[in-house]
Amino acid sequence: MPDLIFSDTRLARIYDAFDGPRDDLALYTGIADEVGAASVLDVGCGTGSLAVLLAESGRSVVGVDPALASLEIARAKDSRVTWIHGDATSLPPLAVDLVTMTGNVAQVFLGDDWEATLRGVHRALRPGGHFVFETRRPERRAWEDWARTKPRVLVGVREQLELINVSLPFVSLRHIYSFPDGTAITSNSTLRFRSRAEVEQSLVRCGFKIADVRDAPDRPGREYVFLAQK
């Protein structure tokens, strides 16, 4: 079940404001150009930021997300994209050139659902198609930065981030959003931090070849960018 930060209607409406500039998306549009992708599936598309960019470049784009509230925001942005409420394990036949998964979506899969998602992505690709995604480096210990995060107010809403628990490979955190009408909505999240070796091994088990592992250009030294091929 998606976290409330994505699935609650009020939180979905303010998600883009708190997400801020998406400097990371240039990497994905660049890789789409690099591999010559004419068709793209964006897994965990959320409010549709990347899918819309890809559609604007003339590509055929499908966005899939299990959080209906986020998907409704995405649908309102661009009717050229095919928006699907669901996940990578239950897609119709696609055979796309490229699958993307941005924003560290890879870390929300905590157990067997990770490899189930990888197999779903593999089925969605044409032979020779590519899969690109990012994930935080465990050794960078991003949760230590989160613990020092100060509250902020945007679009009249106060956001507070709390670190709940660190029990590696799992890290749990809490977002609290306080609205001007006095309403407070709490969204709890748990992320899994996988090593580079763990990610590579899971990709190979699910039928992929590792084409490249890169540094995230917008967050150097903090994240791996994996490019795999069917």
Tab-separated table of C-alpha atoms in Angstrom:
chain	number	residue	atom	x	y	z
A	1	MET	CA	0.000	0.000	0.000
A	2	PRO	CA	1.466	3.410	-0.951
A	3	ASP	CA	2.499	5.793	1.824
A	4	LEU	CA	0.045	8.596	2.606
A	5	ILE	CA	2.482	11.158	1.220
A	6	PHE	CA	1.536	9.757	-2.199
A	7	SER	CA	-1.965	8.367	-1.662
A	8	ASP	CA	-3.692	11.052	0.430
A	9	THR	CA	-5.502	13.563	-1.780
A	10	ARG	CA	-4.438	16.646	0.191
A	11	LEU	CA	-0.806	15.551	0.297
A	12	ALA	CA	-0.764	14.632	-3.397
A	13	ARG	CA	-1.896	18.166	-4.256
A	14	ILE	CA	1.127	19.714	-2.525
A	15	TYR	CA	3.665	17.018	-3.404
A	16	ASP	CA	5.240	18.874	-6.330
A	17	ALA	CA	5.735	22.026	-4.260
A	18	PHE	CA	7.647	20.129	-1.574
A	19	ASP	CA	9.515	17.979	-4.093
A	20	GLY	CA	11.059	21.138	-5.540
A	21	PRO	CA	13.116	21.414	-8.743
A	22	ARG	CA	13.622	18.005	-10.324
A	23	ASP	CA	17.251	18.355	-11.355
A	24	ASP	CA	17.485	14.561	-11.413
A	25	LEU	CA	15.191	14.258	-14.425
A	26	ALA	CA	17.806	15.505	-16.903
A	27	LEU	CA	19.676	12.249	-16.310
A	28	TYR	CA	16.657	10.214	-17.409
A	29	THR	CA	15.798	12.260	-20.475
A	30	GLY	CA	19.485	12.090	-21.406
A	31	ILE	CA	19.532	8.302	-21.120
A	32	ALA	CA	16.348	8.106	-23.196
A	33	ASP	CA	18.256	9.996	-25.892
A	34	GLU	CA	21.369	7.871	-25.380
A	35	VAL	CA	19.571	4.557	-25.961
A	36	GLY	CA	17.306	5.962	-28.681
A	37	ALA	CA	14.102	5.216	-26.788
A	38	ALA	CA	10.909	5.995	-28.690
A	39	SER	CA	8.684	4.346	-26.068
A	40	VAL	CA	9.081	4.616	-22.296
A	41	LEU	CA	7.414	3.168	-19.212
A	42	ASP	CA	7.829	5.186	-16.003
A	43	VAL	CA	7.344	2.927	-12.967
A	44	GLY	CA	6.221	4.752	-9.837
A	45	CYS	CA	5.436	7.804	-11.946
A	46	GLY	CA	3.833	9.657	-9.025
A	47	THR	CA	2.529	13.056	-10.093
A	48	GLY	CA	3.968	12.555	-13.564
A	49	SER	CA	6.908	14.969	-13.741
A	50	LEU	CA	9.194	12.725	-15.806
A	51	ALA	CA	6.437	11.155	-17.908
A	52	VAL	CA	5.268	14.598	-19.017
A	53	LEU	CA	8.811	15.642	-19.960
A	54	LEU	CA	9.250	12.497	-22.025
A	55	ALA	CA	5.898	12.980	-23.767
A	56	GLU	CA	6.838	16.562	-24.627
A	57	SER	CA	9.810	15.195	-26.578
A	58	GLY	CA	7.457	13.189	-28.808
A	59	ARG	CA	7.905	9.800	-27.180
A	60	SER	CA	5.152	7.292	-26.485
A	61	VAL	CA	4.914	7.197	-22.684
A	62	VAL	CA	3.144	5.029	-20.119
A	63	GLY	CA	3.123	5.991	-16.439
A	64	VAL	CA	2.131	3.503	-13.738
A	65	ASP	CA	1.640	4.156	-10.033
A	66	PRO	CA	-0.286	2.442	-7.205
A	67	ALA	CA	-1.218	5.768	-5.556
A	68	LEU	CA	-4.446	6.919	-7.196
A	69	ALA	CA	-4.304	10.411	-5.673
A	70	SER	CA	-0.890	11.048	-7.238
A	71	LEU	CA	-2.004	9.546	-10.534
A	72	GLU	CA	-4.982	11.906	-10.707
A	73	ILE	CA	-2.592	14.862	-10.419
A	74	ALA	CA	-0.516	13.345	-13.226
A	75	ARG	CA	-3.542	12.782	-15.472
A	76	ALA	CA	-4.491	16.432	-15.187
A	77	LYS	CA	-1.051	17.463	-16.461
A	78	ASP	CA	-0.922	15.641	-19.800
A	79	SER	CA	-3.429	13.564	-21.739
A	80	ARG	CA	-0.772	12.281	-24.160
A	81	VAL	CA	0.573	9.908	-21.512
A	82	THR	CA	-1.168	6.594	-20.872
A	83	TRP	CA	-1.693	6.587	-17.104
A	84	ILE	CA	-2.205	3.232	-15.363
A	85	HIS	CA	-3.285	2.730	-11.761
A	86	GLY	CA	-1.254	-0.261	-10.612
A	87	ASP	CA	2.326	-1.476	-10.448
A	88	ALA	CA	4.944	-3.192	-12.579
A	89	THR	CA	3.686	-6.678	-11.695
A	90	SER	CA	0.281	-6.261	-13.357
A	91	LEU	CA	0.925	-4.391	-16.601
A	92	PRO	CA	-0.615	-5.137	-19.994
A	93	PRO	CA	1.793	-6.269	-22.749
A	94	LEU	CA	4.009	-3.300	-23.665
A	95	ALA	CA	7.446	-4.096	-25.196
A	96	VAL	CA	8.854	-0.596	-24.562
A	97	ASP	CA	12.367	0.593	-25.368
A	98	LEU	CA	13.083	1.986	-21.904
A	99	VAL	CA	11.762	1.654	-18.357
A	100	THR	CA	12.557	4.400	-15.846
A	101	MET	CA	12.192	4.481	-12.073
A	102	THR	CA	13.139	7.816	-10.527
A	103	GLY	CA	13.270	9.367	-7.073
A	104	ASN	CA	14.708	6.301	-5.335
A	105	VAL	CA	11.453	4.403	-5.872
A	106	ALA	CA	13.625	1.270	-5.808
A	107	GLN	CA	13.958	1.658	-2.042
A	108	VAL	CA	10.249	1.341	-1.226
A	109	PHE	CA	10.348	-2.377	-2.066
A	110	LEU	CA	11.255	-4.073	1.194
A	111	GLY	CA	11.166	-7.800	0.448
A	112	ASP	CA	10.134	-10.165	-2.340
A	113	ASP	CA	8.239	-7.314	-4.000
A	114	TRP	CA	11.592	-5.955	-5.239
A	115	GLU	CA	12.370	-8.912	-7.490
A	116	ALA	CA	8.702	-9.230	-8.451
A	117	THR	CA	8.941	-5.636	-9.678
A	118	LEU	CA	12.166	-6.357	-11.563
A	119	ARG	CA	10.520	-9.296	-13.321
A	120	GLY	CA	7.556	-7.105	-14.222
A	121	VAL	CA	9.919	-4.511	-15.680
A	122	HIS	CA	11.721	-7.242	-17.626
A	123	ARG	CA	8.420	-8.404	-19.160
A	124	ALA	CA	7.504	-4.834	-20.114
A	125	LEU	CA	10.705	-4.312	-22.138
A	126	ARG	CA	11.313	-5.318	-25.722
A	127	PRO	CA	14.335	-7.593	-26.288
A	128	GLY	CA	17.418	-5.398	-25.928
A	129	GLY	CA	15.454	-2.691	-24.106
A	130	HIS	CA	16.931	-0.780	-21.165
A	131	PHE	CA	16.001	-0.139	-17.538
A	132	VAL	CA	17.393	2.827	-15.593
A	133	PHE	CA	16.884	3.698	-11.932
A	134	GLU	CA	18.686	5.230	-8.981
A	135	THR	CA	19.158	4.168	-5.377
A	136	ARG	CA	20.938	5.765	-2.426
A	137	ARG	CA	24.353	4.440	-1.420
A	138	PRO	CA	24.074	2.886	2.069
A	139	GLU	CA	27.601	3.984	2.958
A	140	ARG	CA	26.570	7.612	2.490
A	141	ARG	CA	24.172	7.239	5.478
A	142	ALA	CA	21.532	9.645	4.163
A	143	TRP	CA	19.416	9.123	7.289
A	144	GLU	CA	21.936	11.121	9.316
A	145	ASP	CA	21.169	14.156	7.150
A	146	TRP	CA	17.429	13.522	7.505
A	147	ALA	CA	17.751	13.560	11.296
A	148	ARG	CA	19.074	17.134	11.065
A	149	THR	CA	16.360	18.377	8.703
A	150	LYS	CA	14.558	21.490	9.932
A	151	PRO	CA	10.815	22.066	9.424
A	152	ARG	CA	9.805	24.148	6.406
A	153	VAL	CA	6.666	25.904	5.243
A	154	LEU	CA	5.561	25.908	1.602
A	155	VAL	CA	2.172	26.773	0.069
A	156	GLY	CA	0.985	27.521	3.604
A	157	VAL	CA	1.719	23.992	4.861
A	158	ARG	CA	4.342	23.106	7.467
A	159	GLU	CA	6.371	19.945	6.891
A	160	GLN	CA	8.347	18.255	9.641
A	161	LEU	CA	10.567	15.221	9.055
A	162	GLU	CA	11.358	12.800	11.876
A	163	LEU	CA	13.711	9.824	11.818
A	164	ILE	CA	11.880	6.959	13.533
A	165	ASN	CA	14.227	3.994	13.374
A	166	VAL	CA	17.450	2.788	11.770
A	167	SER	CA	17.759	-0.989	11.664
A	168	LEU	CA	19.769	-1.611	8.520
A	169	PRO	CA	19.009	-2.349	5.807
A	170	PHE	CA	15.747	-0.642	6.838
A	171	VAL	CA	15.275	3.016	7.733
A	172	SER	CA	11.916	4.397	8.875
A	173	LEU	CA	10.905	8.045	8.865
A	174	ARG	CA	7.837	10.181	9.402
A	175	HIS	CA	6.558	13.261	7.561
A	176	ILE	CA	4.069	15.464	9.409
A	177	TYR	CA	2.120	18.021	7.360
A	178	SER	CA	0.254	20.737	9.261
A	179	PHE	CA	-2.375	22.650	7.286
A	180	PRO	CA	-3.679	26.176	7.984
A	181	ASP	CA	-7.067	24.769	9.049
A	182	GLY	CA	-5.389	22.931	11.934
A	183	THR	CA	-5.392	19.527	10.245
A	184	ALA	CA	-2.226	17.452	10.570
A	185	ILE	CA	-1.528	14.441	8.357
A	186	THR	CA	1.223	11.989	9.244
A	187	SER	CA	2.868	9.775	6.631
A	188	ASN	CA	5.218	7.001	7.770
A	189	SER	CA	7.706	5.457	5.350
A	190	THR	CA	10.224	2.628	5.467
A	191	LEU	CA	13.036	2.395	2.932
A	192	ARG	CA	15.478	-0.400	2.203
A	193	PHE	CA	19.123	0.436	1.539
A	194	ARG	CA	20.746	-2.149	-0.739
A	195	SER	CA	24.437	-2.332	-1.549
A	196	ARG	CA	25.628	-2.105	-5.135
A	197	ALA	CA	26.376	-5.837	-5.096
A	198	GLU	CA	22.874	-6.676	-3.829
A	199	VAL	CA	21.245	-4.614	-6.560
A	200	GLU	CA	23.427	-6.085	-9.291
A	201	GLN	CA	22.784	-9.644	-8.111
A	202	SER	CA	19.024	-9.095	-8.040
A	203	LEU	CA	19.076	-7.658	-11.564
A	204	VAL	CA	20.993	-10.661	-12.886
A	205	ARG	CA	18.636	-13.105	-11.138
A	206	CYS	CA	15.740	-11.414	-12.911
A	207	GLY	CA	17.264	-11.747	-16.370
A	208	PHE	CA	19.068	-8.426	-16.831
A	209	LYS	CA	22.578	-7.626	-17.967
A	210	ILE	CA	24.332	-4.751	-16.183
A	211	ALA	CA	25.139	-2.192	-18.869
A	212	ASP	CA	26.538	0.515	-16.577
A	213	VAL	CA	26.585	1.832	-13.015
A	214	ARG	CA	27.016	5.599	-12.766
A	215	ASP	CA	27.173	8.349	-10.220
A	216	ALA	CA	24.042	10.498	-9.972
A	217	PRO	CA	25.120	13.808	-11.560
A	218	ASP	CA	22.770	15.906	-9.417
A	219	ARG	CA	23.848	14.162	-6.181
A	220	PRO	CA	27.451	13.045	-6.717
A	221	GLY	CA	28.702	10.440	-4.291
A	222	ARG	CA	25.252	9.874	-2.820
A	223	GLU	CA	23.434	7.628	-5.276
A	224	TYR	CA	24.050	4.885	-7.794
A	225	VAL	CA	22.398	5.025	-11.195
A	226	PHE	CA	21.935	1.544	-12.661
A	227	LEU	CA	21.484	0.996	-16.385
A	228	ALA	CA	20.458	-2.579	-17.180
A	229	GLN	CA	19.486	-4.299	-20.406
A	230	LYS	CA	17.090	-7.117	-21.219
